[in-house]
Amino acid sequence: MELVLFFLIAVLTAAAAVGAIAFRNPLYCAFSLLTLGACSALLFVHLQAPFLGVAQMLVSTGVVLVLLLSAISVMNLRTGKYAEPLRRGTRSAALLLGLVLLAHLAWRLVFYPVGIGAEQKITGSAVALGQIVFTRFALPLEITALVLLAAVVALLVLAGQEPVQVEGE
Amino acid sequence: MDSVGLLIACAKSAVLLGLVFGVALPYVYLLDRRLGAFTQGRLGPNRVGPVGLGQPWADMLKLLFKGDMNPQGRDRFLHALAPLVALLPALMILAAIPFGEGIVVGGRHIGLQIVDLDVGVLYILSMVALAGYGALLAGWSANDKYALLGGLRAVGQRLGCGLALGLAVVGVLALSGSARLSEVILAQTSMVGPLPCWNVWRQPLGLLVFVVAWLVQIDRPPFGLGAAGSAVAGGFLTHYGGARRLLFQWTEYVYLLAGSALVVTFYGGGWHLPYLATVGPGSLWQELLKVAVFGLKTACVLVAALWVRWILPRLHSGQVGRLNKRILLPAALLNALGTAWIMALVR
């Protein structure tokens, strides 16, 4: 029963992840991202870490809501043209980066197989999460914060590019 | 959870859903209309059934058989999905609320809540955070500027008060020392002289912030910006009729019910009543009395919450923004810090 549930959530998670990058409409992408967050939360709960699950849900719901608002504010979603086609250089760079990430993932899976050893066991409590985040994962956390800050600045620049012209002004 | 536990959880869910849709929602709707009529010196619905008790069912049937609205250029999938996205998180909040202490059947303790999570408070906050999605999707998918404006206004006010809502509960968490809702109630069952140690005495500011922030969060007038008739022509509800409109109506009432039950749980001692409904397993009648006490307290809070709509004029968007920024958030922060300082001093 538990295994069936796990595979069900896992398939849904993977489908949501694909949807988040494959849909053309940014609103659908954001909605897929929300589903991805909810599925990850369910996986945490399934792995006996309800605190992590609820924290994941809290964060992802807030983030995706802001993302949706940004998408609606910045893009004219009704035109059907959501983004300019990527340049060849950008596309090649994205492909290269994707391959590097895939290779890294494969390398990790082959040489460090996932298992429930004593090292990987996380109690899922607030204390355990706090200790891990602010010690072992402090640097990734700060880098993520920096990336998010850059995203906010980029959004402001994008949103401010074409001021709305009101008729009669 | 073993298979028997799973069966019990399913049975509890079925009973709760039956009570919510079969009894609570229709009569909360009727109560809302009768309260409005009373406040405005009208009679209110009183023709269908004895004293108008059949009115909710008549209205429900009418809405179910009414034609649906299909605006041109709408996003079919999201337009159909939005009412469900709005309703589901509201229903999921009810799963964590303890309506009583629990009964023992065949040596097995059966709690009177569907799931007793040790992160119950955070679970509820995460479900409330989902409240804006239904309005936003409904607003965007209708392909109408008034609907979109309504959806954006609804989400804006929810984002604004989310922090205050979370911070308002911090005092309760600190006092009870647990995020498990059943333990939050147990922490309020001690007595100080003749008075019960309910959080309503210890967290009055937190209670006020929680109630106002909850009403803002669920888009209920006088804070309802999303569907404000005179400002955005019905807002995100403009292009909904029939059964889908009914789902949005239910959503509002489920949030009101859940909010009232949470006020009772966090601040009103839950099912506890001094000398009558006390801690510890008792006979079946005693446990039913606890459920009745919880229900009665919830009903009192609900009437007050419903009445606010009829006695206060609607705030405009700037006023709601200022309320969030200048009053609710500082008050919630003050409450959280004050509680922490007092606890540190007492220790």
PDB file of C-alpha atoms in Angstrom, chain B residues 176-320:
ATOM      1  CA  SER B 176       0.988  25.817  24.632  1.00  0.00           C
ATOM      2  CA  GLY B 177       4.493  24.676  23.696  1.00  0.00           C
ATOM      3  CA  SER B 178       3.137  22.561  20.864  1.00  0.00           C
ATOM      4  CA  ALA B 179       1.833  22.946  17.332  1.00  0.00           C
ATOM      5  CA  ARG B 180      -0.518  19.975  17.780  1.00  0.00           C
ATOM      6  CA  LEU B 181      -4.064  21.320  17.957  1.00  0.00           C
ATOM      7  CA  SER B 182      -5.248  18.798  20.560  1.00  0.00           C
ATOM      8  CA  GLU B 183      -2.366  19.871  22.818  1.00  0.00           C
ATOM      9  CA  VAL B 184      -3.153  23.550  22.250  1.00  0.00           C
ATOM     10  CA  ILE B 185      -6.587  22.817  23.778  1.00  0.00           C
ATOM     11  CA  LEU B 186      -5.144  20.719  26.616  1.00  0.00           C
ATOM     12  CA  ALA B 187      -2.819  23.617  27.519  1.00  0.00           C
ATOM     13  CA  GLN B 188      -5.914  25.758  28.161  1.00  0.00           C
ATOM     14  CA  THR B 189      -7.707  23.337  30.465  1.00  0.00           C
ATOM     15  CA  SER B 190      -6.072  24.373  33.752  1.00  0.00           C
ATOM     16  CA  MET B 191      -7.900  26.706  36.142  1.00  0.00           C
ATOM     17  CA  VAL B 192      -6.829  29.978  37.756  1.00  0.00           C
ATOM     18  CA  GLY B 193      -9.240  30.342  40.665  1.00  0.00           C
ATOM     19  CA  PRO B 194     -12.746  30.017  39.245  1.00  0.00           C
ATOM     20  CA  LEU B 195     -11.663  31.025  35.732  1.00  0.00           C
ATOM     21  CA  PRO B 196     -10.444  28.652  33.028  1.00  0.00           C
ATOM     22  CA  CYS B 197      -6.999  29.425  31.664  1.00  0.00           C
ATOM     23  CA  TRP B 198      -8.233  29.993  28.114  1.00  0.00           C
ATOM     24  CA  ASN B 199      -6.043  31.978  25.743  1.00  0.00           C
ATOM     25  CA  VAL B 200      -8.775  34.568  25.283  1.00  0.00           C
ATOM     26  CA  TRP B 201      -7.622  36.093  28.601  1.00  0.00           C
ATOM     27  CA  ARG B 202      -3.924  35.643  27.902  1.00  0.00           C
ATOM     28  CA  GLN B 203      -3.865  36.618  24.216  1.00  0.00           C
ATOM     29  CA  PRO B 204      -6.576  39.265  23.665  1.00  0.00           C
ATOM     30  CA  LEU B 205      -4.500  41.202  21.130  1.00  0.00           C
ATOM     31  CA  GLY B 206      -3.571  37.996  19.311  1.00  0.00           C
ATOM     32  CA  LEU B 207      -7.251  37.017  19.184  1.00  0.00           C
ATOM     33  CA  LEU B 208      -8.249  40.373  17.695  1.00  0.00           C
ATOM     34  CA  VAL B 209      -5.486  40.250  15.078  1.00  0.00           C
ATOM     35  CA  PHE B 210      -6.312  36.632  14.220  1.00  0.00           C
ATOM     36  CA  VAL B 211     -10.021  37.318  13.700  1.00  0.00           C
ATOM     37  CA  VAL B 212      -9.489  40.428  11.559  1.00  0.00           C
ATOM     38  CA  ALA B 213      -6.649  38.829   9.559  1.00  0.00           C
ATOM     39  CA  TRP B 214      -8.775  35.729   8.970  1.00  0.00           C
ATOM     40  CA  LEU B 215     -11.669  37.836   7.641  1.00  0.00           C
ATOM     41  CA  VAL B 216      -9.237  39.680   5.353  1.00  0.00           C
ATOM     42  CA  GLN B 217      -7.709  36.378   4.278  1.00  0.00           C
ATOM     43  CA  ILE B 218     -11.032  34.844   3.246  1.00  0.00           C
ATOM     44  CA  ASP B 219     -12.126  37.958   1.320  1.00  0.00           C
ATOM     45  CA  ARG B 220     -15.186  38.410   3.502  1.00  0.00           C
ATOM     46  CA  PRO B 221     -16.862  41.838   3.599  1.00  0.00           C
ATOM     47  CA  PRO B 222     -16.167  44.426   4.977  1.00  0.00           C
ATOM     48  CA  PHE B 223     -12.678  43.459   3.784  1.00  0.00           C
ATOM     49  CA  GLY B 224     -13.787  41.748   0.571  1.00  0.00           C
ATOM     50  CA  LEU B 225     -11.940  43.437  -2.262  1.00  0.00           C
ATOM     51  CA  GLY B 226     -12.006  40.562  -4.739  1.00  0.00           C
ATOM     52  CA  ALA B 227     -15.730  40.521  -5.394  1.00  0.00           C
ATOM     53  CA  ALA B 228     -16.508  44.093  -4.369  1.00  0.00           C
ATOM     54  CA  GLY B 229     -19.607  44.880  -6.414  1.00  0.00           C
ATOM     55  CA  SER B 230     -19.375  48.639  -6.758  1.00  0.00           C
ATOM     56  CA  ALA B 231     -15.632  48.676  -7.484  1.00  0.00           C
ATOM     57  CA  VAL B 232     -14.950  45.752  -9.825  1.00  0.00           C
ATOM     58  CA  ALA B 233     -18.413  44.642 -10.961  1.00  0.00           C
ATOM     59  CA  GLY B 234     -18.436  41.338  -9.091  1.00  0.00           C
ATOM     60  CA  GLY B 235     -14.691  40.815  -9.443  1.00  0.00           C
ATOM     61  CA  PHE B 236     -13.511  37.272 -10.005  1.00  0.00           C
ATOM     62  CA  LEU B 237     -17.091  36.026  -9.528  1.00  0.00           C
ATOM     63  CA  THR B 238     -18.417  38.087 -12.447  1.00  0.00           C
ATOM     64  CA  HIS B 239     -18.404  35.180 -14.878  1.00  0.00           C
ATOM     65  CA  TYR B 240     -19.558  32.424 -12.585  1.00  0.00           C
ATOM     66  CA  GLY B 241     -23.128  31.223 -12.276  1.00  0.00           C
ATOM     67  CA  GLY B 242     -24.933  28.008 -11.419  1.00  0.00           C
ATOM     68  CA  ALA B 243     -23.092  25.177  -9.692  1.00  0.00           C
ATOM     69  CA  ARG B 244     -19.666  26.826  -9.948  1.00  0.00           C
ATOM     70  CA  ARG B 245     -20.955  29.959  -8.253  1.00  0.00           C
ATOM     71  CA  LEU B 246     -22.384  27.682  -5.549  1.00  0.00           C
ATOM     72  CA  LEU B 247     -18.893  26.224  -4.975  1.00  0.00           C
ATOM     73  CA  PHE B 248     -17.475  29.717  -4.426  1.00  0.00           C
ATOM     74  CA  GLN B 249     -20.328  30.478  -2.026  1.00  0.00           C
ATOM     75  CA  TRP B 250     -19.591  27.272  -0.123  1.00  0.00           C
ATOM     76  CA  THR B 251     -15.911  28.168   0.002  1.00  0.00           C
ATOM     77  CA  GLU B 252     -16.646  31.400   1.835  1.00  0.00           C
ATOM     78  CA  TYR B 253     -18.852  29.647   4.378  1.00  0.00           C
ATOM     79  CA  VAL B 254     -16.424  26.758   4.911  1.00  0.00           C
ATOM     80  CA  TYR B 255     -13.663  29.287   5.649  1.00  0.00           C
ATOM     81  CA  LEU B 256     -15.985  31.082   8.074  1.00  0.00           C
ATOM     82  CA  LEU B 257     -16.815  27.795   9.802  1.00  0.00           C
ATOM     83  CA  ALA B 258     -13.177  26.729   9.943  1.00  0.00           C
ATOM     84  CA  GLY B 259     -12.098  30.170  11.186  1.00  0.00           C
ATOM     85  CA  SER B 260     -14.689  30.121  13.971  1.00  0.00           C
ATOM     86  CA  ALA B 261     -13.633  26.606  15.001  1.00  0.00           C
ATOM     87  CA  LEU B 262      -9.980  27.730  15.000  1.00  0.00           C
ATOM     88  CA  VAL B 263     -10.770  30.759  17.174  1.00  0.00           C
ATOM     89  CA  VAL B 264     -12.409  28.370  19.652  1.00  0.00           C
ATOM     90  CA  THR B 265      -9.429  25.995  19.453  1.00  0.00           C
ATOM     91  CA  PHE B 266      -6.709  28.632  19.776  1.00  0.00           C
ATOM     92  CA  TYR B 267      -8.357  31.065  22.177  1.00  0.00           C
ATOM     93  CA  GLY B 268     -11.594  29.637  23.572  1.00  0.00           C
ATOM     94  CA  GLY B 269     -10.416  26.430  25.216  1.00  0.00           C
ATOM     95  CA  GLY B 270     -11.826  24.151  22.487  1.00  0.00           C
ATOM     96  CA  TRP B 271     -14.211  21.590  23.957  1.00  0.00           C
ATOM     97  CA  HIS B 272     -13.254  22.502  27.551  1.00  0.00           C
ATOM     98  CA  LEU B 273     -15.895  23.891  29.928  1.00  0.00           C
ATOM     99  CA  PRO B 274     -15.073  24.173  33.636  1.00  0.00           C
ATOM    100  CA  TYR B 275     -16.810  21.606  35.889  1.00  0.00           C
ATOM    101  CA  LEU B 276     -18.795  20.098  32.973  1.00  0.00           C
ATOM    102  CA  ALA B 277     -16.518  19.157  30.091  1.00  0.00           C
ATOM    103  CA  THR B 278     -13.180  18.379  31.717  1.00  0.00           C
ATOM    104  CA  VAL B 279     -10.032  16.553  30.684  1.00  0.00           C
ATOM    105  CA  GLY B 280      -9.886  12.793  30.587  1.00  0.00           C
ATOM    106  CA  PRO B 281     -11.828   9.982  28.980  1.00  0.00           C
ATOM    107  CA  GLY B 282     -15.414   9.857  30.196  1.00  0.00           C
ATOM    108  CA  SER B 283     -18.654   8.179  29.247  1.00  0.00           C
ATOM    109  CA  LEU B 284     -20.080   8.535  25.756  1.00  0.00           C
ATOM    110  CA  TRP B 285     -22.467  11.240  26.989  1.00  0.00           C
ATOM    111  CA  GLN B 286     -19.599  13.225  28.444  1.00  0.00           C
ATOM    112  CA  GLU B 287     -17.740  13.059  25.160  1.00  0.00           C
ATOM    113  CA  LEU B 288     -20.870  14.132  23.290  1.00  0.00           C
ATOM    114  CA  LEU B 289     -21.192  17.036  25.732  1.00  0.00           C
ATOM    115  CA  LYS B 290     -17.665  18.114  24.809  1.00  0.00           C
ATOM    116  CA  VAL B 291     -18.609  18.061  21.119  1.00  0.00           C
ATOM    117  CA  ALA B 292     -21.736  20.082  21.933  1.00  0.00           C
ATOM    118  CA  VAL B 293     -19.665  22.612  23.909  1.00  0.00           C
ATOM    119  CA  PHE B 294     -17.272  22.967  20.972  1.00  0.00           C
ATOM    120  CA  GLY B 295     -20.191  23.351  18.572  1.00  0.00           C
ATOM    121  CA  LEU B 296     -21.906  25.967  20.744  1.00  0.00           C
ATOM    122  CA  LYS B 297     -18.748  28.029  21.162  1.00  0.00           C
ATOM    123  CA  THR B 298     -18.092  27.820  17.413  1.00  0.00           C
ATOM    124  CA  ALA B 299     -21.665  28.923  16.680  1.00  0.00           C
ATOM    125  CA  CYS B 300     -21.262  32.001  18.938  1.00  0.00           C
ATOM    126  CA  VAL B 301     -18.025  33.044  17.190  1.00  0.00           C
ATOM    127  CA  LEU B 302     -19.616  32.344  13.805  1.00  0.00           C
ATOM    128  CA  VAL B 303     -22.594  34.612  14.504  1.00  0.00           C
ATOM    129  CA  ALA B 304     -20.216  37.429  15.484  1.00  0.00           C
ATOM    130  CA  ALA B 305     -18.094  36.852  12.357  1.00  0.00           C
ATOM    131  CA  LEU B 306     -21.162  36.814  10.104  1.00  0.00           C
ATOM    132  CA  TRP B 307     -22.582  39.926  11.703  1.00  0.00           C
ATOM    133  CA  VAL B 308     -19.457  41.992  11.026  1.00  0.00           C
ATOM    134  CA  ARG B 309     -20.421  42.001   7.349  1.00  0.00           C
ATOM    135  CA  TRP B 310     -23.780  43.626   8.043  1.00  0.00           C
ATOM    136  CA  ILE B 311     -22.769  46.287  10.545  1.00  0.00           C
ATOM    137  CA  LEU B 312     -19.585  47.705   8.997  1.00  0.00           C
ATOM    138  CA  PRO B 313     -19.213  49.523   5.674  1.00  0.00           C
ATOM    139  CA  ARG B 314     -16.837  47.973   3.139  1.00  0.00           C
ATOM    140  CA  LEU B 315     -13.266  49.221   3.214  1.00  0.00           C
ATOM    141  CA  HIS B 316     -11.647  50.291  -0.044  1.00  0.00           C
ATOM    142  CA  SER B 317      -8.395  48.755  -1.248  1.00  0.00           C
ATOM    143  CA  GLY B 318      -6.146  51.461   0.224  1.00  0.00           C
ATOM    144  CA  GLN B 319      -7.770  51.119   3.622  1.00  0.00           C
ATOM    145  CA  VAL B 320      -7.320  47.329   3.618  1.00  0.00           C
TER     146      VAL B 320
END
